[in-house]
Coordinates of C-alpha atoms in Angstrom, one line a residue:
X883 CA -8.4 -11.2 -6.4
X884 CA -11.2 -10.8 -8.9
X885 CA -13.7 -13.6 -8.9
X886 CA -14.3 -15.6 -12.1
X887 CA -17.8 -14.2 -12.4
X888 CA -16.4 -10.6 -12.0
X889 CA -13.8 -11.3 -14.7
X890 CA -16.4 -12.8 -17.0
X891 CA -18.7 -9.8 -16.6
X892 CA -15.9 -7.4 -17.3
X893 CA -14.8 -9.4 -20.4
X894 CA -18.3 -9.5 -21.7
X895 CA -18.6 -5.7 -21.1
X896 CA -15.3 -5.2 -23.0
X897 CA -16.5 -7.4 -25.9
X898 CA -14.1 -10.3 -25.1
X899 CA -14.7 -13.9 -24.1
X900 CA -13.3 -15.5 -21.0
X901 CA -11.4 -18.5 -22.2
X902 CA -8.9 -20.8 -20.4
X903 CA -6.5 -17.9 -20.0
X904 CA -9.1 -15.1 -19.7
X905 CA -9.4 -12.0 -21.8
X906 CA -7.5 -8.8 -21.5
X907 CA -9.9 -5.9 -20.7
X908 CA -7.5 -3.1 -20.0
X909 CA -3.9 -2.0 -20.7
X910 CA -2.2 0.5 -18.5
X911 CA 0.4 2.7 -20.2
X912 CA 2.8 5.6 -19.6
X913 CA 4.5 4.4 -16.5
X914 CA 7.8 3.0 -17.6
X915 CA 9.0 -0.5 -16.9
X916 CA 6.6 -2.1 -14.3
X917 CA 8.1 -4.0 -11.5
X918 CA 5.1 -5.0 -9.4
X919 CA 1.3 -4.8 -9.4
X920 CA -1.5 -5.2 -6.8
X921 CA -5.2 -5.0 -7.0
X922 CA -7.3 -3.3 -4.2
X923 CA -9.5 -5.7 -2.2
X924 CA -12.7 -4.2 -3.6
X925 CA -11.4 -4.7 -7.2
X926 CA -11.8 -1.0 -8.1
X927 CA -8.1 0.0 -8.3
X928 CA -4.8 -1.3 -9.5
X929 CA -1.5 -0.1 -8.1
X930 CA 1.7 -0.4 -10.2
X931 CA 5.3 0.1 -9.0
X932 CA 8.0 1.0 -11.5
X933 CA 11.7 1.1 -12.1
X934 CA 11.3 4.9 -12.4
X935 CA 10.7 5.0 -8.6
X936 CA 7.0 5.9 -8.7
X937 CA 3.8 4.1 -7.9
X938 CA 0.6 4.8 -9.7
X939 CA -3.0 4.1 -8.8
X940 CA -5.4 3.3 -11.7
X941 CA -9.2 2.9 -12.0
X942 CA -9.6 -0.7 -13.1
X943 CA -13.0 -0.1 -14.9
X944 CA -11.8 2.9 -17.1
X945 CA -8.0 2.4 -17.1
X946 CA -7.7 6.1 -16.0
X947 CA -4.7 7.2 -13.9
X948 CA -6.1 8.2 -10.5
X949 CA -2.9 9.3 -8.7
X950 CA 0.9 9.2 -9.0
X951 CA 2.8 8.5 -5.8
X952 CA 6.3 9.9 -5.7
X953 CA 8.6 9.6 -2.7
X954 CA 11.1 6.9 -3.4
X955 CA 14.5 7.5 -5.0
X956 CA 14.9 4.0 -6.6
X957 CA 12.7 1.4 -8.1
X958 CA 9.7 0.1 -6.3
X959 CA 10.0 -3.7 -5.8
X960 CA 6.6 -4.5 -4.2
X961 CA 3.4 -2.9 -3.1
X962 CA 0.4 -4.1 -1.2
X963 CA -3.0 -2.8 -0.2
X964 CA -4.4 -2.9 3.4
X965 CA -7.4 -5.2 3.9
X966 CA -9.8 -2.3 3.5
X967 CA -8.0 -0.8 0.5
X968 CA -7.4 2.6 2.1
X969 CA -3.7 2.2 2.7
X970 CA -0.9 1.1 0.4
X971 CA 2.6 0.0 1.4
X972 CA 5.5 0.3 -1.0
X973 CA 9.0 -1.3 -0.8
X974 CA 11.9 0.1 -2.7
X975 CA 15.6 -0.4 -3.6
X976 CA 16.3 2.9 -1.8
X977 CA 16.3 0.9 1.5
X978 CA 12.9 2.2 2.5
X979 CA 9.2 1.4 2.8
X980 CA 6.4 3.9 2.7
X981 CA 2.8 3.7 4.0
X982 CA 0.4 5.8 1.8
X983 CA -3.1 6.9 2.3
X984 CA -4.8 5.9 -1.0
X985 CA -7.5 8.6 -1.2
X986 CA -5.1 11.5 -0.7
X987 CA -1.9 10.1 -2.0
X988 CA -0.1 11.3 1.2
X989 CA 2.9 9.4 2.8
X990 CA 1.7 8.6 6.3
X991 CA 4.8 6.7 7.4
X992 CA 8.4 6.5 6.1
X993 CA 10.7 3.6 7.2
X994 CA 14.0 4.8 6.0
X995 CA 17.5 3.3 6.4
X996 CA 16.4 0.4 8.6
X997 CA 17.8 -2.1 6.2
X998 CA 21.4 -2.3 4.9
X999 CA 20.1 -3.2 1.4
X1000 CA 17.1 -2.5 -0.8
X1001 CA 13.7 -3.4 0.6
X1002 CA 12.3 -6.0 -1.8
X1003 CA 9.0 -6.9 0.0
X1004 CA 6.5 -5.3 2.3
X1005 CA 3.1 -6.3 3.7
X1006 CA 0.5 -5.2 6.1
X1007 CA -1.1 -7.7 8.6
X1008 CA -4.7 -8.6 7.9
X1009 CA -5.7 -7.0 11.2
X1010 CA -3.9 -3.7 10.4
X1011 CA -5.9 -0.9 12.2
X1012 CA -6.2 1.4 9.2
X1013 CA -8.6 3.8 11.0
X1014 CA -5.7 5.2 13.0
X1015 CA -3.8 6.3 9.9
X1016 CA -6.3 8.5 8.1
X1017 CA -5.1 12.1 7.6
X1018 CA -8.5 13.6 8.1
X1019 CA -7.9 15.7 11.2
X1020 CA -11.6 15.6 12.3
X1021 CA -11.6 11.8 12.1
X1022 CA -8.3 11.6 14.0
X1023 CA -9.6 13.8 16.8
X1024 CA -12.7 11.7 17.3
X1025 CA -10.8 8.4 17.5
X1026 CA -10.6 6.4 20.7
X1027 CA -7.2 5.1 21.8
X1028 CA -5.8 2.1 20.0
X1029 CA -6.4 -1.0 22.0
X1030 CA -3.7 -3.5 22.9
X1031 CA -5.3 -6.0 20.6
X1032 CA -5.3 -3.5 17.7
X1033 CA -1.6 -2.6 18.4
X1034 CA -0.7 -6.3 18.5
X1035 CA -2.5 -6.8 15.1
X1036 CA -1.2 -3.6 13.4
X1037 CA 2.0 -5.0 11.9
X1038 CA 4.0 -3.8 8.9
X1039 CA 6.5 -6.3 7.6
X1040 CA 9.6 -5.6 5.4
X1041 CA 12.3 -7.8 4.0
X1042 CA 15.5 -6.9 2.2
X1043 CA 18.3 -8.1 0.0
X1044 CA 20.4 -7.7 3.2
X1045 CA 18.9 -11.1 4.2
X1046 CA 16.8 -9.7 7.0
X1047 CA 13.0 -9.6 7.5
X1048 CA 11.6 -7.1 10.0
X1049 CA 8.2 -7.0 11.7
X1050 CA 7.2 -3.5 12.8
X1051 CA 4.6 -2.9 15.5
X1052 CA 3.2 0.3 16.6
X1053 CA 4.2 1.2 20.1
X1054 CA 2.0 4.3 20.3
X1055 CA -0.8 4.1 22.8
X1056 CA -2.2 7.3 21.4
X1057 CA -5.3 7.6 19.2
X1058 CA -3.1 8.3 16.2
X1059 CA 0.0 6.1 15.5
X1060 CA 2.0 8.3 13.1
X1061 CA 3.2 11.7 14.0
X1062 CA 2.5 14.7 11.6
X1063 CA 5.9 14.4 9.9
X1064 CA 5.3 10.8 9.0
X1065 CA 8.5 9.7 10.7
X1066 CA 8.9 6.3 12.2
X1067 CA 9.8 7.2 15.8
X1068 CA 6.6 5.5 17.0
X1069 CA 7.4 2.2 15.4
X1070 CA 9.8 -0.5 16.5
X1071 CA 11.1 -3.7 15.1

């Protein structure tokens, strides 16, 4: 969440005043009907999810489109950044959730068909060990094994219109928790 001082500085820079309701500093267009929005922890990016089944990453200071994320077949109901802003999780009415690497736009994990209805919410635990999910092969090769504490704190949560909520935990003791195809065989509920 942007601090009041950060918002005030942006509003002044944009020529507006920060009143009781604030001042609009940016409008993001060309995405279709938005369904959900999230701001990165560092305040530099905004992610939007749409009824057109795509997610988009935007530069908050310029309003420029940074990346379009396409993998879902139905609308995206929710999205959330990891605590370090390097990963994004999306929840969709196509009964799936996806874990994305923000810098590359790659799908790192697909949780497909694990709910009987559309996935309406998804979240990453605050202690999510993001360093194990980067696609940079050199960084992956240099990583130590994930500790038990990191595994216990690396949770992905989903909930669905099927009236279930699921907590996913990595069961991989290896240095990298997602296989190359991005499938979910190393995750369990």
